[in-house]
Each structure stands twice: as C-alpha cells, then as structure tokens.
Amino acid sequence: ALYEFALQNGPPDVRLQAIEGLADLGKPSKDLYTPLLDLVRNDVGQRAKALRLLGKVCPKELKETLPELIGLFQKRQDPSVEGELQRLFIQCGADAVNPLMEVIQKDKTGDVFKMHSIYNALSRIGAPALEPVVKLLDSDEKAHPKIALRILGGMGPVAKPAVPRVVRLLNDPALGAAALACLGSIGAGARSAAPDLARLVETAGLRFEKAYG
C-alpha cells in the first residue's frame, strides 16, 4: 500500500523507487509500464534512471516502445540517456534492426558522433543485423558504405559471412582503407581474405617501386 501511495503521490525519484519495489513484489509489468513511460516522457532529470528501469521491469513492452525510444534518440539527449537508449536497442535485439536501419537510411549527414549509439547497437545485436547492414554497402548514399563497414567491423567474427563482399571493396579508392580496417576488426573470421590482402600488398609494393624505384 505504501508503494502504491508513493507511485500516485510522490516526486519522480520516489515514484521510480515505488515502481521498482512493486516490480520486486510481483506486480505485472503491464501495470507499471504506463507510469514508468510517463516518467521517461516528462521528467528529464530522471529519464536515464527511468529508461534503465524500463528495460528491467518491462522487457515485454519494449518492442511497442521502440518508435518512441527512437524519437527520443533523434532529439538532443544527455550522454547518460543516450547510453540507456543504446542499451535498450540492444535488448530489443532483432526487433530493433529494421527501425534502426531506417534511422541510418534517412540520415544524410554520416555524422559518426551523432549516430554512434545506433551503429554500436547494430554491431552488438550482431547476426540479425548482418544482412540489412551488408545491403547498405550498395547504397547510392555516399556515406552509407563506410557506415556499413564500421558496423560490420564492430560485429567482429559474427560478420564472417560478409567477408567476401567486403573484400570486393579493397581496391575501391574511396572505401579501401575502411574495408581493410573492417576486415581487421572481424579478425579470425576474415582469414579467407588473406590471399586478397597479400595481392593488395604486392600490388601496392609494385606501385611504390615503379614510382620511387
């Protein structure tokens, strides 16, 4: 009864404590979702804590909250809030892939700093994001292939199926360096690219010798 009273009448920090307490007592997440989402929406000071609690208390409701979470991300947020949003995107897993890819496709800036949380979330989600990220390599938008290489590199060995497609970019003047960095980050999963890398080094050596020998 005390928790219920605090939830209805307390200040934001007390309401958060009441929600956590009620969850520990077994109150269904669907009954806590609305007051928790209200704190996310309306209390900037408690937003990061409310988002953290949202992932803990209402995991079943996260999928339906994704559009609102992405909307929050697209507004200027405190770094702690961005960190919690990234964590929730990762927690949503495969359900978050298409909505996050839409954010990337609509962004025309290629601003790595601005989109860092989205890129990292997709890298951490891993295999479910692999196919749509590889498709981004063929985008007509200039910034997208480099973004895709960054995300694939962040996946590490999980991105092994993308190696043949990345190898094709090694001789691309605009993307070669990023493709090489991507393969390096994929690590052991990119061993199949070794012959192509050897040829690349040999070609570069011949060019150097021709120019300066």
mmCIF file of C-alpha atoms in Angstrom:
data_model
loop_
_atom_site.group_PDB
_atom_site.id
_atom_site.type_symbol
_atom_site.label_atom_id
_atom_site.label_comp_id
_atom_site.label_asym_id
_atom_site.label_seq_id
_atom_site.Cartn_x
_atom_site.Cartn_y
_atom_site.Cartn_z
ATOM 1 C CA ALA A 1 0.000 0.000 0.000
ATOM 2 C CA LEU A 2 2.888 2.328 0.765
ATOM 3 C CA TYR A 3 4.414 1.757 -2.671
ATOM 4 C CA GLU A 4 1.053 2.386 -4.346
ATOM 5 C CA PHE A 5 0.660 5.658 -2.445
ATOM 6 C CA ALA A 6 4.201 6.731 -3.355
ATOM 7 C CA LEU A 7 3.563 5.882 -7.017
ATOM 8 C CA GLN A 8 0.470 8.084 -7.094
ATOM 9 C CA ASN A 9 1.702 10.989 -4.984
ATOM 10 C CA GLY A 10 5.482 11.001 -4.708
ATOM 11 C CA PRO A 11 8.060 13.100 -6.566
ATOM 12 C CA PRO A 12 9.719 11.474 -9.587
ATOM 13 C CA ASP A 13 12.611 9.808 -7.744
ATOM 14 C CA VAL A 14 10.233 8.329 -5.161
ATOM 15 C CA ARG A 15 7.898 7.110 -7.913
ATOM 16 C CA LEU A 16 10.811 5.299 -9.539
ATOM 17 C CA GLN A 17 11.626 3.585 -6.252
ATOM 18 C CA ALA A 18 7.960 2.656 -5.856
ATOM 19 C CA ILE A 19 7.855 1.120 -9.354
ATOM 20 C CA GLU A 20 10.956 -0.953 -8.631
ATOM 21 C CA GLY A 21 9.540 -2.045 -5.288
ATOM 22 C CA LEU A 22 6.204 -3.053 -6.797
ATOM 23 C CA ALA A 23 8.017 -4.999 -9.528
ATOM 24 C CA ASP A 24 10.012 -6.870 -6.878
ATOM 25 C CA LEU A 25 6.716 -7.742 -5.175
ATOM 26 C CA GLY A 26 5.434 -9.260 -8.393
ATOM 27 C CA LYS A 27 3.176 -6.530 -9.782
ATOM 28 C CA PRO A 28 2.660 -7.235 -13.527
ATOM 29 C CA SER A 29 4.832 -5.198 -15.882
ATOM 30 C CA LYS A 30 1.785 -4.051 -17.863
ATOM 31 C CA ASP A 31 0.537 -2.227 -14.750
ATOM 32 C CA LEU A 32 3.877 -0.464 -14.256
ATOM 33 C CA TYR A 33 4.527 0.346 -17.896
ATOM 34 C CA THR A 34 2.327 3.459 -18.164
ATOM 35 C CA PRO A 35 3.625 5.284 -15.039
ATOM 36 C CA LEU A 36 7.199 4.392 -15.990
ATOM 37 C CA LEU A 37 6.778 5.621 -19.558
ATOM 38 C CA ASP A 38 5.265 8.823 -18.156
ATOM 39 C CA LEU A 39 8.498 9.440 -16.241
ATOM 40 C CA VAL A 40 10.554 8.761 -19.377
ATOM 41 C CA ARG A 41 8.481 11.279 -21.313
ATOM 42 C CA ASN A 42 8.105 14.054 -18.795
ATOM 43 C CA ASP A 43 10.980 14.064 -16.304
ATOM 44 C CA VAL A 44 14.290 14.949 -17.927
ATOM 45 C CA GLY A 45 16.172 14.687 -14.636
ATOM 46 C CA GLN A 46 15.079 11.106 -14.023
ATOM 47 C CA ARG A 47 14.971 9.995 -17.674
ATOM 48 C CA ALA A 48 18.145 7.894 -17.668
ATOM 49 C CA LYS A 49 17.095 6.059 -14.488
ATOM 50 C CA ALA A 50 13.569 5.580 -15.848
ATOM 51 C CA LEU A 51 14.942 4.087 -19.081
ATOM 52 C CA ARG A 52 17.195 1.730 -17.141
ATOM 53 C CA LEU A 53 14.208 0.612 -15.057
ATOM 54 C CA LEU A 54 12.090 0.233 -18.199
ATOM 55 C CA GLY A 55 14.463 -2.421 -19.510
ATOM 56 C CA LYS A 56 14.479 -4.217 -16.162
ATOM 57 C CA VAL A 57 10.786 -4.042 -15.260
ATOM 58 C CA CYS A 58 9.021 -4.004 -18.654
ATOM 59 C CA PRO A 59 11.063 -6.131 -21.107
ATOM 60 C CA LYS A 60 7.875 -7.470 -22.707
ATOM 61 C CA GLU A 61 6.715 -3.957 -23.531
ATOM 62 C CA LEU A 62 9.988 -2.740 -25.079
ATOM 63 C CA LYS A 63 9.093 -3.675 -28.658
ATOM 64 C CA GLU A 64 5.992 -1.456 -28.669
ATOM 65 C CA THR A 65 8.070 1.356 -27.158
ATOM 66 C CA LEU A 66 10.738 1.287 -29.897
ATOM 67 C CA PRO A 67 9.271 4.127 -32.038
ATOM 68 C CA GLU A 68 9.168 6.387 -29.002
ATOM 69 C CA LEU A 69 12.684 5.411 -27.915
ATOM 70 C CA ILE A 70 13.998 6.181 -31.403
ATOM 71 C CA GLY A 71 12.139 9.500 -31.327
ATOM 72 C CA LEU A 72 13.917 10.323 -28.070
ATOM 73 C CA PHE A 73 17.270 9.415 -29.600
ATOM 74 C CA GLN A 74 16.666 11.767 -32.526
ATOM 75 C CA LYS A 75 16.346 14.692 -30.120
ATOM 76 C CA ARG A 76 19.356 16.047 -28.278
ATOM 77 C CA GLN A 77 19.854 13.956 -25.126
ATOM 78 C CA ASP A 78 22.221 13.819 -22.191
ATOM 79 C CA PRO A 79 25.006 11.228 -22.756
ATOM 80 C CA SER A 80 23.647 9.101 -19.909
ATOM 81 C CA VAL A 81 20.249 8.995 -21.635
ATOM 82 C CA GLU A 82 21.851 8.077 -24.971
ATOM 83 C CA GLY A 83 23.714 5.277 -23.235
ATOM 84 C CA GLU A 84 20.486 3.875 -21.795
ATOM 85 C CA LEU A 85 18.743 4.145 -25.163
ATOM 86 C CA GLN A 86 21.567 2.216 -26.811
ATOM 87 C CA ARG A 87 21.280 -0.477 -24.135
ATOM 88 C CA LEU A 88 17.525 -0.778 -24.763
ATOM 89 C CA PHE A 89 18.019 -1.011 -28.532
ATOM 90 C CA ILE A 90 20.428 -3.903 -27.946
ATOM 91 C CA GLN A 91 17.981 -5.515 -25.530
ATOM 92 C CA CYS A 92 15.290 -5.391 -28.236
ATOM 93 C CA GLY A 93 17.587 -7.442 -30.483
ATOM 94 C CA ALA A 94 16.199 -8.417 -33.888
ATOM 95 C CA ASP A 95 13.052 -6.330 -33.319
ATOM 96 C CA ALA A 96 15.201 -3.174 -33.348
ATOM 97 C CA VAL A 97 17.102 -3.888 -36.576
ATOM 98 C CA ASN A 98 14.670 -2.526 -39.181
ATOM 99 C CA PRO A 99 13.717 0.600 -37.175
ATOM 100 C CA LEU A 100 17.396 1.409 -36.570
ATOM 101 C CA MET A 101 18.277 0.804 -40.224
ATOM 102 C CA GLU A 102 15.531 3.263 -41.198
ATOM 103 C CA VAL A 103 17.179 5.903 -39.000
ATOM 104 C CA ILE A 104 20.501 5.351 -40.806
ATOM 105 C CA GLN A 105 18.900 5.419 -44.249
ATOM 106 C CA LYS A 106 17.147 8.705 -43.505
ATOM 107 C CA ASP A 107 20.287 10.338 -42.108
ATOM 108 C CA LYS A 108 22.182 12.234 -44.809
ATOM 109 C CA THR A 109 24.972 13.618 -42.617
ATOM 110 C CA GLY A 110 27.062 10.500 -41.995
ATOM 111 C CA ASP A 111 27.891 12.089 -38.623
ATOM 112 C CA VAL A 112 29.643 9.295 -36.703
ATOM 113 C CA PHE A 113 29.445 11.147 -33.378
ATOM 114 C CA LYS A 114 25.717 11.803 -33.712
ATOM 115 C CA MET A 115 24.883 8.236 -34.815
ATOM 116 C CA HIS A 116 27.393 6.397 -32.637
ATOM 117 C CA SER A 117 24.744 4.765 -30.419
ATOM 118 C CA ILE A 118 22.822 3.440 -33.432
ATOM 119 C CA TYR A 119 25.950 1.980 -35.056
ATOM 120 C CA ASN A 120 27.062 0.373 -31.796
ATOM 121 C CA ALA A 121 23.617 -1.071 -31.113
ATOM 122 C CA LEU A 122 23.506 -2.757 -34.524
ATOM 123 C CA SER A 123 27.038 -4.107 -34.053
ATOM 124 C CA ARG A 124 26.078 -5.545 -30.659
ATOM 125 C CA ILE A 125 22.821 -7.015 -31.985
ATOM 126 C CA GLY A 126 25.036 -8.892 -34.415
ATOM 127 C CA ALA A 127 23.732 -11.679 -36.651
ATOM 128 C CA PRO A 128 20.119 -10.419 -37.009
ATOM 129 C CA ALA A 129 21.504 -7.132 -38.362
ATOM 130 C CA LEU A 130 24.066 -8.665 -40.715
ATOM 131 C CA GLU A 131 22.027 -8.919 -43.930
ATOM 132 C CA PRO A 132 20.488 -5.420 -43.853
ATOM 133 C CA VAL A 133 23.858 -3.864 -42.971
ATOM 134 C CA VAL A 134 25.564 -5.671 -45.889
ATOM 135 C CA LYS A 135 22.849 -4.325 -48.205
ATOM 136 C CA LEU A 136 23.854 -0.838 -47.064
ATOM 137 C CA LEU A 137 27.186 -1.371 -48.860
ATOM 138 C CA ASP A 138 25.287 -0.970 -52.143
ATOM 139 C CA SER A 139 23.512 2.228 -51.151
ATOM 140 C CA ASP A 140 23.687 5.210 -53.500
ATOM 141 C CA GLU A 141 24.098 7.488 -50.482
ATOM 142 C CA LYS A 142 27.817 8.308 -50.294
ATOM 143 C CA ALA A 143 28.170 7.921 -46.527
ATOM 144 C CA HIS A 144 26.332 4.601 -46.195
ATOM 145 C CA PRO A 145 29.020 2.098 -47.327
ATOM 146 C CA LYS A 146 31.524 3.461 -44.791
ATOM 147 C CA ILE A 147 28.856 3.288 -42.097
ATOM 148 C CA ALA A 148 28.133 -0.332 -43.029
ATOM 149 C CA LEU A 149 31.842 -1.197 -42.841
ATOM 150 C CA ARG A 150 32.058 0.412 -39.431
ATOM 151 C CA ILE A 151 29.076 -1.589 -38.131
ATOM 152 C CA LEU A 152 30.346 -4.849 -39.646
ATOM 153 C CA GLY A 153 33.757 -4.329 -38.082
ATOM 154 C CA GLY A 154 32.071 -3.786 -34.735
ATOM 155 C CA MET A 155 30.373 -7.174 -35.037
ATOM 156 C CA GLY A 156 33.734 -8.970 -35.017
ATOM 157 C CA PRO A 157 33.728 -12.651 -36.069
ATOM 158 C CA VAL A 158 29.917 -12.615 -36.329
ATOM 159 C CA ALA A 159 30.379 -10.678 -39.595
ATOM 160 C CA LYS A 160 32.348 -13.535 -41.227
ATOM 161 C CA PRO A 161 29.622 -14.143 -43.883
ATOM 162 C CA ALA A 162 30.145 -10.561 -45.097
ATOM 163 C CA VAL A 163 33.885 -11.017 -45.743
ATOM 164 C CA PRO A 164 33.644 -11.810 -49.497
ATOM 165 C CA ARG A 165 31.537 -8.685 -50.028
ATOM 166 C CA VAL A 166 33.957 -6.529 -48.027
ATOM 167 C CA VAL A 167 36.960 -7.954 -49.918
ATOM 168 C CA ARG A 168 35.485 -6.631 -53.176
ATOM 169 C CA LEU A 169 35.901 -3.111 -51.778
ATOM 170 C CA LEU A 170 39.630 -3.375 -51.052
ATOM 171 C CA ASN A 171 40.538 -1.844 -54.425
ATOM 172 C CA ASP A 172 37.943 0.895 -54.178
ATOM 173 C CA PRO A 173 39.848 4.204 -53.800
ATOM 174 C CA ALA A 174 37.141 5.673 -51.557
ATOM 175 C CA LEU A 175 36.464 2.599 -49.417
ATOM 176 C CA GLY A 176 39.648 0.507 -49.495
ATOM 177 C CA ALA A 177 41.051 1.765 -46.190
ATOM 178 C CA ALA A 178 37.710 1.350 -44.413
ATOM 179 C CA ALA A 179 37.306 -2.156 -45.879
ATOM 180 C CA LEU A 180 40.780 -3.107 -44.654
ATOM 181 C CA ALA A 181 40.006 -1.784 -41.167
ATOM 182 C CA CYS A 182 36.717 -3.700 -41.211
ATOM 183 C CA LEU A 183 38.455 -6.980 -42.075
ATOM 184 C CA GLY A 184 40.978 -6.356 -39.316
ATOM 185 C CA SER A 185 38.166 -5.875 -36.810
ATOM 186 C CA ILE A 186 36.347 -9.001 -37.970
ATOM 187 C CA GLY A 187 39.567 -10.770 -37.013
ATOM 188 C CA ALA A 188 39.831 -14.540 -37.306
ATOM 189 C CA GLY A 189 36.581 -14.612 -39.233
ATOM 190 C CA ALA A 190 38.310 -12.760 -42.080
ATOM 191 C CA ARG A 191 41.082 -15.331 -42.670
ATOM 192 C CA SER A 192 39.551 -16.204 -46.015
ATOM 193 C CA ALA A 193 40.553 -12.716 -47.168
ATOM 194 C CA ALA A 194 44.279 -13.414 -46.657
ATOM 195 C CA PRO A 195 45.083 -14.116 -50.351
ATOM 196 C CA ASP A 196 43.333 -10.907 -51.419
ATOM 197 C CA LEU A 197 45.231 -8.934 -48.789
ATOM 198 C CA ALA A 198 48.511 -10.454 -49.952
ATOM 199 C CA ARG A 199 47.758 -9.444 -53.551
ATOM 200 C CA LEU A 200 46.836 -5.962 -52.355
ATOM 201 C CA VAL A 201 50.159 -5.599 -50.529
ATOM 202 C CA GLU A 202 52.068 -6.926 -53.542
ATOM 203 C CA THR A 203 50.285 -4.504 -55.885
ATOM 204 C CA ALA A 204 50.973 -1.603 -53.558
ATOM 205 C CA GLY A 205 54.635 -2.608 -53.398
ATOM 206 C CA LEU A 206 54.941 -2.728 -57.181
ATOM 207 C CA ARG A 207 53.315 0.699 -57.457
ATOM 208 C CA PHE A 208 55.728 2.111 -54.879
ATOM 209 C CA GLU A 209 58.718 0.572 -56.679
ATOM 210 C CA LYS A 210 57.548 1.942 -60.000
ATOM 211 C CA ALA A 211 57.056 5.408 -58.570
ATOM 212 C CA TYR A 212 60.190 5.661 -56.458
ATOM 213 C CA GLY A 213 62.487 2.806 -57.536
#
